[in-house]
Short mmCIF file of C-alpha atoms and ligand atoms in Angstrom, two decimals:
data_model
loop_
_atom_site.label_atom_id
_atom_site.label_comp_id
_atom_site.label_asym_id
_atom_site.label_seq_id
_atom_site.Cartn_x
_atom_site.Cartn_y
_atom_site.Cartn_z
CA MET V 1 112.05 111.99 84.39
CA LYS V 2 113.47 114.25 87.05
CA TYR V 3 111.61 115.62 90.05
CA TYR V 4 112.08 119.00 91.69
CA SER V 5 110.98 120.09 95.14
CA THR V 6 108.08 122.53 95.27
CA ASN V 7 110.13 124.56 97.78
CA ARG V 8 112.96 124.73 95.24
CA GLN V 9 115.71 124.52 97.88
CA SER V 10 116.65 120.88 97.28
CA PRO V 11 118.43 119.24 94.34
CA VAL V 12 116.50 117.70 91.47
CA VAL V 13 116.27 113.91 91.84
CA SER V 14 115.34 110.77 89.91
CA PHE V 15 112.09 108.82 90.34
CA LYS V 16 113.96 106.34 92.50
CA GLU V 17 115.36 108.90 94.86
CA ALA V 18 112.07 110.79 95.13
CA ALA V 19 110.24 107.55 95.95
CA LEU V 20 112.83 106.54 98.55
CA ARG V 21 112.85 109.95 100.21
CA GLY V 22 109.12 110.61 100.23
CA GLN V 23 109.43 114.31 101.00
CA ALA V 24 112.24 116.54 99.74
CA PRO V 25 114.86 117.62 102.32
CA ASP V 26 113.56 121.21 102.15
CA LYS V 27 110.11 119.86 103.15
CA GLY V 28 108.69 120.52 99.69
CA LEU V 29 106.85 117.90 97.65
CA TYR V 30 108.44 116.34 94.59
CA PHE V 31 106.89 117.26 91.25
CA PRO V 32 107.80 116.08 87.73
CA GLU V 33 109.96 118.52 85.77
CA ARG V 34 107.66 118.21 82.80
CA ILE V 35 104.21 116.75 82.30
CA PRO V 36 104.26 114.09 79.56
CA VAL V 37 102.01 114.85 76.58
CA ILE V 38 100.02 111.83 75.52
CA ASN V 39 99.60 111.07 71.85
CA GLN V 40 95.98 111.96 71.00
CA GLN V 41 95.69 109.39 68.24
CA TRP V 42 96.62 106.70 70.71
CA LEU V 43 94.14 108.13 73.24
CA ASN V 44 91.34 108.13 70.66
CA ASN V 45 91.56 104.36 70.76
CA ILE V 46 91.54 104.22 74.54
CA ARG V 47 88.57 101.83 74.56
CA SER V 48 90.50 99.13 72.78
CA ILE V 49 93.77 99.38 74.73
CA PRO V 50 94.17 96.53 77.27
CA LYS V 51 94.19 98.05 80.76
CA ILE V 52 97.66 96.79 81.69
CA GLU V 53 99.10 98.23 78.49
CA LEU V 54 97.34 101.52 79.22
CA ALA V 55 98.73 101.60 82.76
CA TYR V 56 102.22 100.79 81.56
CA GLN V 57 102.21 103.52 78.94
CA ILE V 58 100.95 106.12 81.42
CA MET V 59 103.45 105.28 84.16
CA GLN V 60 106.50 104.64 81.97
CA PRO V 61 107.51 108.29 81.34
CA TYR V 62 107.32 109.04 85.07
CA VAL V 63 109.52 106.12 86.04
CA GLY V 64 111.93 106.47 83.13
CA GLY V 65 114.95 104.19 83.27
CA ASP V 66 114.79 103.65 87.03
CA ILE V 67 112.86 100.40 86.64
CA SER V 68 113.32 98.03 83.71
CA ALA V 69 110.45 97.72 81.21
CA GLU V 70 109.84 94.13 82.17
CA GLN V 71 109.73 94.93 85.90
CA LEU V 72 107.49 97.95 85.44
CA TYR V 73 105.09 95.86 83.40
CA GLN V 74 105.01 93.36 86.25
CA ILE V 75 104.46 96.14 88.80
CA VAL V 76 101.51 97.71 86.98
CA THR V 77 100.03 94.28 86.37
CA GLU V 78 99.97 93.62 90.10
CA THR V 79 98.89 97.17 90.89
CA ILE V 80 95.62 97.03 88.96
CA ASP V 81 94.91 93.38 89.43
CA PHE V 82 91.18 93.95 90.17
CA ASP V 83 88.12 95.60 88.63
CA PHE V 84 87.35 99.29 88.25
CA PRO V 85 83.77 99.20 86.97
CA LEU V 86 82.00 102.33 85.78
CA THR V 87 78.29 101.81 86.41
CA GLN V 88 75.39 104.07 85.58
CA LEU V 89 73.58 105.14 88.73
CA GLU V 90 71.19 107.74 87.32
CA GLU V 91 70.47 109.30 83.94
CA ASP V 92 73.34 111.76 84.39
CA ILE V 93 75.53 110.11 87.05
CA TYR V 94 78.00 107.26 86.62
CA VAL V 95 79.91 105.74 89.53
CA LEU V 96 83.51 104.66 89.16
CA GLU V 97 83.89 101.96 91.81
CA LEU V 98 87.40 102.15 93.16
CA PHE V 99 86.80 99.76 96.05
CA HIS V 100 87.38 96.32 94.58
CA GLY V 101 90.98 96.09 95.73
CA PRO V 102 92.18 93.99 98.68
CA THR V 103 91.34 96.61 101.35
CA LEU V 104 88.23 97.92 99.60
CA ALA V 105 89.47 101.47 99.13
CA PHE V 106 91.02 103.35 96.23
CA LYS V 107 94.26 103.72 98.18
CA ASP V 108 95.10 100.13 97.25
CA VAL V 109 96.34 101.26 93.83
CA GLY V 110 98.87 103.76 95.14
CA ALA V 111 99.95 101.49 97.99
CA ARG V 112 100.50 98.50 95.69
CA PHE V 113 102.46 100.51 93.16
CA MET V 114 104.63 102.18 95.77
CA SER V 115 105.33 98.99 97.71
CA ARG V 116 106.49 97.17 94.63
CA CYS V 117 108.70 100.06 93.55
CA LEU V 118 110.33 100.23 97.00
CA GLY V 119 110.74 96.47 97.03
CA TYR V 120 112.49 96.72 93.67
CA PHE V 121 114.76 99.54 94.84
CA SER V 122 115.62 97.71 98.06
CA HIS V 123 116.96 94.62 96.27
CA ASP V 124 120.46 95.97 95.91
CA LYS V 125 120.70 97.41 99.39
CA THR V 126 121.88 96.03 102.69
CA THR V 127 119.90 98.48 104.84
CA LYS V 128 116.18 98.17 105.23
CA THR V 129 113.76 100.91 104.30
CA THR V 130 111.32 101.73 107.08
CA VAL V 131 107.96 103.07 105.99
CA LEU V 132 106.34 105.12 108.73
CA VAL V 133 102.74 106.16 108.30
CA ALA V 134 99.91 107.67 110.35
CA THR V 135 96.41 106.71 109.40
CA SER V 136 92.85 107.76 110.15
CA GLY V 137 91.76 104.42 108.71
CA ASP V 138 92.10 103.69 105.01
CA THR V 139 95.75 104.50 104.35
CA GLY V 140 96.95 102.06 106.99
CA GLY V 141 95.07 99.08 105.63
CA ALA V 142 96.10 99.71 102.05
CA VAL V 143 99.72 100.24 103.03
CA ALA V 144 99.78 97.16 105.29
CA ASN V 145 98.29 95.01 102.57
CA GLY V 146 100.44 96.48 99.81
CA PHE V 147 103.72 96.06 101.67
CA LEU V 148 103.06 92.71 103.33
CA ASN V 149 106.04 90.43 102.72
CA VAL V 150 107.84 92.96 100.52
CA GLU V 151 111.49 92.16 101.19
CA GLY V 152 113.75 94.84 102.56
CA VAL V 153 110.85 97.01 103.72
CA GLU V 154 109.63 97.35 107.30
CA VAL V 155 106.29 99.11 107.87
CA ILE V 156 105.11 100.88 111.02
CA ILE V 157 101.55 102.16 111.11
CA LEU V 158 100.23 104.50 113.79
CA TYR V 159 96.49 104.71 114.29
CA PRO V 160 94.27 106.35 116.90
CA ALA V 161 92.65 103.98 119.42
CA GLY V 162 88.90 103.75 119.07
CA LYS V 163 88.72 106.03 116.04
CA VAL V 164 88.95 103.60 113.13
CA SER V 165 86.17 101.27 112.06
CA ARG V 166 86.25 97.55 112.90
CA VAL V 167 87.11 96.45 109.37
CA GLN V 168 89.81 99.08 109.18
CA GLU V 169 91.38 97.93 112.44
CA LEU V 170 91.33 94.31 111.33
CA GLN V 171 93.06 95.26 108.10
CA LEU V 172 95.78 97.05 110.06
CA THR V 173 96.42 94.56 112.78
CA THR V 174 96.16 91.10 111.23
CA CYS V 175 99.05 91.20 108.75
CA GLY V 176 101.98 90.50 111.07
CA ASN V 177 105.36 89.78 109.52
CA ASN V 178 106.99 93.02 108.31
CA ILE V 179 103.93 95.09 109.31
CA THR V 180 103.64 96.53 112.82
CA ALA V 181 100.55 98.37 113.99
CA VAL V 182 100.88 100.88 116.82
CA ARG V 183 97.67 101.91 118.55
CA ILE V 184 98.05 105.39 119.90
CA ASN V 185 96.04 106.56 122.86
CA GLY V 186 95.07 109.81 121.12
CA THR V 187 93.74 111.31 117.90
CA PHE V 188 94.81 111.06 114.26
CA ASP V 189 96.52 114.44 114.65
CA ASP V 190 98.61 112.98 117.50
CA CYS V 191 99.66 110.09 115.25
CA GLN V 192 100.52 112.51 112.47
CA GLN V 193 102.52 114.64 114.89
CA ILE V 194 104.62 111.68 116.03
CA VAL V 195 105.35 110.75 112.40
CA LYS V 196 106.33 114.33 111.58
CA GLU V 197 108.71 114.49 114.55
CA ALA V 198 110.26 111.19 113.56
CA PHE V 199 110.98 112.52 110.06
CA MET V 200 112.63 115.61 111.53
CA ASP V 201 114.71 113.63 114.03
CA GLN V 202 118.33 113.74 112.80
CA GLN V 203 119.41 110.95 115.13
CA LEU V 204 116.88 108.60 113.58
CA ALA V 205 117.61 109.79 110.05
CA GLU V 206 121.27 108.86 110.48
CA ARG V 207 120.40 105.29 111.41
CA LEU V 208 117.18 104.41 109.63
CA GLN V 209 116.17 104.91 106.01
CA LEU V 210 112.74 106.35 106.85
CA THR V 211 110.12 107.14 104.24
CA SER V 212 106.44 108.07 104.18
CA ALA V 213 103.70 106.18 102.41
CA ASN V 214 101.05 108.83 102.11
CA SER V 215 100.24 110.71 98.93
CA ILE V 216 103.21 113.00 99.51
CA ASN V 217 105.26 110.15 98.04
CA ILE V 218 105.25 110.33 94.24
CA ALA V 219 105.16 106.54 93.98
CA ARG V 220 101.83 106.59 95.73
CA TRP V 221 100.53 109.76 94.16
CA LEU V 222 101.27 109.29 90.46
CA PRO V 223 99.56 105.92 89.83
CA GLN V 224 96.27 107.45 90.93
CA GLN V 225 96.07 108.95 87.46
CA LEU V 226 95.12 105.49 86.29
CA TYR V 227 91.59 105.76 87.75
CA TYR V 228 90.83 108.50 85.30
CA PHE V 229 92.14 106.63 82.28
CA LEU V 230 90.21 103.55 83.36
CA ALA V 231 87.07 105.68 83.75
CA MET V 232 87.40 107.22 80.30
CA GLN V 233 87.98 103.80 78.80
CA GLN V 234 84.48 102.88 79.92
CA TRP V 235 82.81 106.24 79.33
CA PRO V 236 80.23 105.95 76.51
CA ALA V 237 81.83 107.27 73.32
CA SER V 238 78.63 109.09 72.35
CA GLN V 239 78.63 111.30 75.45
CA THR V 240 80.39 114.59 76.00
CA ALA V 241 83.22 114.71 78.53
CA PRO V 242 82.01 114.17 82.11
CA VAL V 243 82.39 116.35 85.16
CA MET V 244 84.58 114.46 87.66
CA ALA V 245 83.48 114.50 91.31
CA VAL V 246 86.32 113.52 93.63
CA PRO V 247 85.79 113.03 97.37
CA SER V 248 88.78 114.96 98.68
CA GLY V 249 90.90 115.29 101.79
CA ASN V 250 94.61 115.60 101.15
CA LEU V 251 93.80 116.36 97.48
CA GLY V 252 96.10 113.61 96.22
CA ASN V 253 93.47 111.87 94.16
CA ILE V 254 92.10 115.02 92.53
CA ALA V 255 95.61 116.35 91.88
CA ALA V 256 96.41 113.10 90.06
CA GLY V 257 93.22 113.48 87.99
CA LEU V 258 94.18 117.01 87.04
CA LEU V 259 97.63 115.78 86.07
CA ALA V 260 96.01 113.22 83.74
CA LYS V 261 93.97 116.04 82.22
CA ARG V 262 97.05 118.24 81.83
CA SER V 263 98.73 115.44 79.92
CA GLY V 264 95.84 115.25 77.48
CA LEU V 265 93.06 113.03 78.82
CA GLY V 266 89.78 114.69 77.80
CA MET V 267 87.56 115.24 80.84
CA GLY V 268 85.25 118.02 81.99
CA ASN V 269 85.74 120.12 85.08
CA PHE V 270 86.65 118.71 88.45
CA ILE V 271 84.81 119.07 91.74
CA ALA V 272 86.77 118.75 94.97
CA ALA V 273 83.99 117.32 97.12
CA CYS V 274 84.77 117.98 100.77
CA ASN V 275 83.17 117.55 104.14
CA ILE V 276 83.31 120.59 106.41
CA ASN V 277 87.11 120.34 106.38
CA ASP V 278 87.25 122.47 103.26
CA SER V 279 90.50 124.47 103.18
CA ILE V 280 90.35 124.19 99.39
CA THR V 281 87.15 126.24 99.31
CA ASP V 282 88.84 129.07 101.19
CA PHE V 283 91.82 128.79 98.90
CA LEU V 284 89.76 129.00 95.71
CA GLU V 285 87.96 132.05 97.08
CA THR V 286 90.96 133.96 98.38
CA GLY V 287 94.05 132.46 96.78
CA ILE V 288 95.49 132.12 100.26
CA HIS V 289 96.33 128.72 101.69
CA THR V 290 95.54 128.60 105.38
CA SER V 291 95.63 125.47 107.48
CA LYS V 292 92.80 124.69 109.85
CA GLN V 293 92.34 122.31 112.72
CA ALA V 294 90.66 119.17 111.35
CA VAL V 295 87.15 118.46 112.61
CA MET V 296 85.77 114.91 112.89
CA THR V 297 83.05 113.92 110.41
CA TYR V 298 81.43 110.74 109.10
CA SER V 299 83.78 110.78 106.12
CA ASN V 300 86.84 110.52 108.33
CA ALA V 301 89.40 109.87 105.61
CA MET V 302 88.73 113.42 104.44
CA ASP V 303 89.15 115.08 107.84
CA VAL V 304 92.20 117.04 106.77
CA GLY V 305 92.83 120.62 107.80
CA ASN V 306 95.94 121.26 105.75
CA PRO V 307 95.80 119.36 102.43
CA SER V 308 99.35 118.58 101.41
CA ASN V 309 98.74 118.16 97.67
CA LEU V 310 97.34 121.65 97.12
CA ILE V 311 100.85 122.75 96.26
CA ARG V 312 100.96 120.23 93.42
CA ILE V 313 97.77 121.67 91.94
CA LEU V 314 99.36 125.11 92.10
CA GLU V 315 102.48 123.86 90.32
CA MET V 316 100.41 122.27 87.56
CA TYR V 317 98.77 125.58 86.72
CA GLN V 318 101.81 127.80 87.29
CA HIS V 319 100.25 129.23 90.46
CA ASN V 320 97.60 130.95 88.34
CA LEU V 321 94.45 131.10 90.46
CA SER V 322 92.02 131.93 87.66
CA PHE V 323 93.44 129.10 85.56
CA ILE V 324 92.88 126.73 88.50
CA LYS V 325 89.35 128.02 89.01
CA SER V 326 88.55 127.39 85.35
CA GLN V 327 89.30 123.69 85.97
CA VAL V 328 88.35 122.99 89.56
CA SER V 329 85.52 124.00 91.86
CA SER V 330 84.93 122.88 95.40
CA SER V 331 81.84 121.88 97.26
CA THR V 332 81.33 121.52 100.99
CA GLN V 333 78.93 118.90 102.33
CA THR V 334 77.81 118.55 105.93
CA ASP V 335 77.30 115.27 107.78
CA GLU V 336 73.54 115.81 107.38
CA ALA V 337 73.91 116.07 103.59
CA THR V 338 76.08 112.94 103.67
CA ILE V 339 73.38 110.99 105.52
CA TYR V 340 70.72 112.31 103.19
CA ALA V 341 72.70 111.20 100.12
CA ILE V 342 73.22 107.68 101.49
CA GLN V 343 69.53 107.44 102.30
CA SER V 344 68.10 108.79 99.07
CA VAL V 345 70.43 106.83 96.79
CA TYR V 346 69.55 103.67 98.68
CA GLU V 347 65.83 104.37 98.47
CA ASN V 348 65.86 105.33 94.81
CA ASN V 349 68.43 102.96 93.37
CA LYS V 350 69.08 100.31 96.04
CA TYR V 351 72.72 101.34 95.74
CA ILE V 352 74.80 101.74 98.89
CA LEU V 353 77.21 104.68 99.03
CA ASP V 354 79.91 104.92 101.66
CA PRO V 355 80.12 108.29 103.49
CA HIS V 356 82.98 109.54 101.27
CA ALA V 357 81.23 108.73 98.00
CA ALA V 358 78.09 110.25 99.51
CA VAL V 359 79.89 113.57 99.90
CA GLY V 360 80.89 113.33 96.24
CA TYR V 361 77.37 112.44 95.20
CA SER V 362 75.81 115.47 96.91
CA ALA V 363 78.40 117.76 95.39
CA LEU V 364 77.92 116.32 91.91
CA LYS V 365 74.13 116.53 92.16
CA GLN V 366 74.39 120.26 92.88
CA VAL V 367 76.70 120.93 89.95
CA LEU V 368 74.67 118.87 87.46
CA ARG V 369 71.58 120.98 88.13
CA LYS V 370 73.09 123.22 85.49
CA GLY V 371 73.22 120.27 83.05
CA GLY V 372 75.84 117.84 81.84
CA LYS V 373 76.84 114.38 83.02
CA GLY V 374 79.28 113.31 85.63
CA VAL V 375 81.43 110.59 87.08
CA LEU V 376 81.46 110.06 90.82
CA LEU V 377 84.59 108.43 92.19
CA ALA V 378 83.43 105.97 94.85
CA THR V 379 86.54 105.81 96.99
CA ALA V 380 85.60 103.13 99.56
CA HIS V 381 83.27 100.20 100.02
CA PRO V 382 80.39 100.96 102.42
CA VAL V 383 81.18 97.86 104.49
CA LYS V 384 84.17 99.74 105.86
CA PHE V 385 81.78 102.16 107.54
CA PRO V 386 78.93 99.96 108.76
CA GLU V 387 78.53 101.96 111.99
CA ILE V 388 77.02 104.86 110.04
CA VAL V 389 75.76 103.35 106.81
CA GLU V 390 73.75 100.50 108.30
CA LYS V 391 72.00 102.88 110.66
CA VAL V 392 70.94 105.05 107.72
CA ILE V 393 69.77 102.32 105.34
CA GLY V 394 68.25 100.23 108.13
CA THR V 395 69.74 96.95 106.97
CA SER V 396 73.08 95.21 107.08
CA ILE V 397 75.61 95.56 104.26
CA PRO V 398 76.57 92.26 102.64
CA ILE V 399 80.21 91.50 103.52
CA PRO V 400 82.29 90.84 100.38
CA GLU V 401 83.71 87.30 100.28
CA SER V 402 87.22 88.67 99.95
CA ILE V 403 87.28 90.15 103.45
CA LYS V 404 85.40 87.43 105.36
CA PRO V 405 88.61 85.65 106.46
CA LEU V 406 89.72 88.87 108.19
CA TYR V 407 87.19 88.36 110.94
CA THR V 408 88.83 85.09 111.97
CA LEU V 409 92.44 86.29 112.13
CA SER V 410 94.08 87.31 115.38
CA GLN V 411 95.06 90.92 115.91
CA GLN V 412 98.42 92.22 117.06
CA MET V 413 99.24 95.76 117.98
CA ILE V 414 101.52 97.75 120.28
CA ASP V 415 99.73 100.12 122.62
CA MET V 416 101.40 103.46 123.14
CA GLU V 417 100.77 106.85 124.72
CA ALA V 418 100.58 109.79 122.35
CA SER V 419 104.12 111.00 122.94
CA TYR V 420 107.09 111.22 120.62
CA GLU V 421 109.46 110.28 123.46
CA CYS V 422 107.64 106.98 123.96
CA PHE V 423 107.69 106.29 120.24
CA LYS V 424 111.35 107.10 119.87
CA GLU V 425 112.38 104.91 122.77
CA TRP V 426 110.37 102.05 121.31
CA ILE V 427 111.70 102.31 117.75
CA TRP V 428 115.23 102.84 119.01
CA TYR V 429 115.37 99.61 120.99
CA ARG V 430 113.35 97.64 118.51
CA SER V 431 115.73 98.54 115.68
CA GLY V 432 118.71 97.65 117.88
CA LEU V 433 120.17 101.18 117.69
C1 PLP I 1 91.95 108.98 101.46
C2 PLP I 1 90.52 108.98 101.11
C3 PLP I 1 89.91 110.08 100.48
C4 PLP I 1 90.65 111.38 100.24
O1 PLP I 1 91.60 111.27 99.23
P1 PLP I 1 92.74 112.39 99.05
O2 PLP I 1 93.61 111.91 97.98
O3 PLP I 1 93.42 112.49 100.39
O4 PLP I 1 92.05 113.67 98.71
C5 PLP I 1 88.59 109.98 100.10
N1 PLP I 1 87.88 108.87 100.35
C6 PLP I 1 88.40 107.79 100.96
C7 PLP I 1 87.55 106.61 101.23
C8 PLP I 1 89.74 107.80 101.35
O5 PLP I 1 90.26 106.73 101.97
#
């Protein structure tokens, strides 16, 4: 498989090169030259295909010959080494729980896949790859955990002081080893700005092999398709295809779901469930992509003003707005609606939604008034957001066994002002440049 840049000013590259670069030199995003078509006979038996085999078959065409069959099998095995249960919440709503990975968020899948690919590609190299990433909370933890002890890869994570939850901060700062957390005295946008400047800095580029680990990177974006295959594996055979409600920010997850649908996986329409940061809504109405200043909400991982993966959705549907609208709608949910969803689902079903899944739930509820059934993608465990959730449900959230040790580990982070000059000086000396 070859990948082209959505800006079409950079050369076509292999999976390996696209994964190592992150973004194309012309600042476009990499996109596969063709979307693999899945054999429908094989898909008809999806319920009896072992999940590792399924994952291997889905990812193989995208990776091509860049990773050996045996290695890729190993990589997908480690990538989806936990459960993805689809549970019925209400008569017409099923929840796909994507939070059973090591950092309790769906981002674990992409981070694990990408880290193992980069580790594999770094084997034959003398220079280290440096992964630089800004996080509002979930990305950092998943990336830290995914890349911990991966040889040949150095990870630097920037996060805003005081703006991530306690569990999130612990996940970022307790890894040590090849993972360095930098606490920025500023906002997520400041962190993002520093990362952007670093990627544009020629002096750094000449000396460090820098790459991003957000959903811009195909090695993090593409494996997200697997959620949808795993959902449909568990979807009752007697039911018609479900509507898919996807809590959305950068639109990476939903774009991956649409890619799975384009390659033949039978699903109903998609809902991009957003908080008030809903650039996608404006886009679907006007066809014009404008970027907005992000506003803080309770579902902070979706506080994105300029969703980077929108361009990939456009590519998938040949930039045809009415085609896109026939597949995807958007729904905007306020913080009040988010609270209400957490509260009512807890009261009615004793089920605890995190604020992101709550946005998806409200959106799905509205759409299903017209009938049909749906799958809600629950993107994070509520224990990651106890500050809000516990206040709403009036009781404490049981802490999963898997993360209890976190609370006893010591934290390490570098404190830094929100300035690119400070960051550059630090990375320069630290890397011995
Ligand atoms: C990152 C994240 C999202 C948004 O996903 P995108 O792929 O950026 O649209 C939603 N929910 C949670 C919990 C997240 O961490």
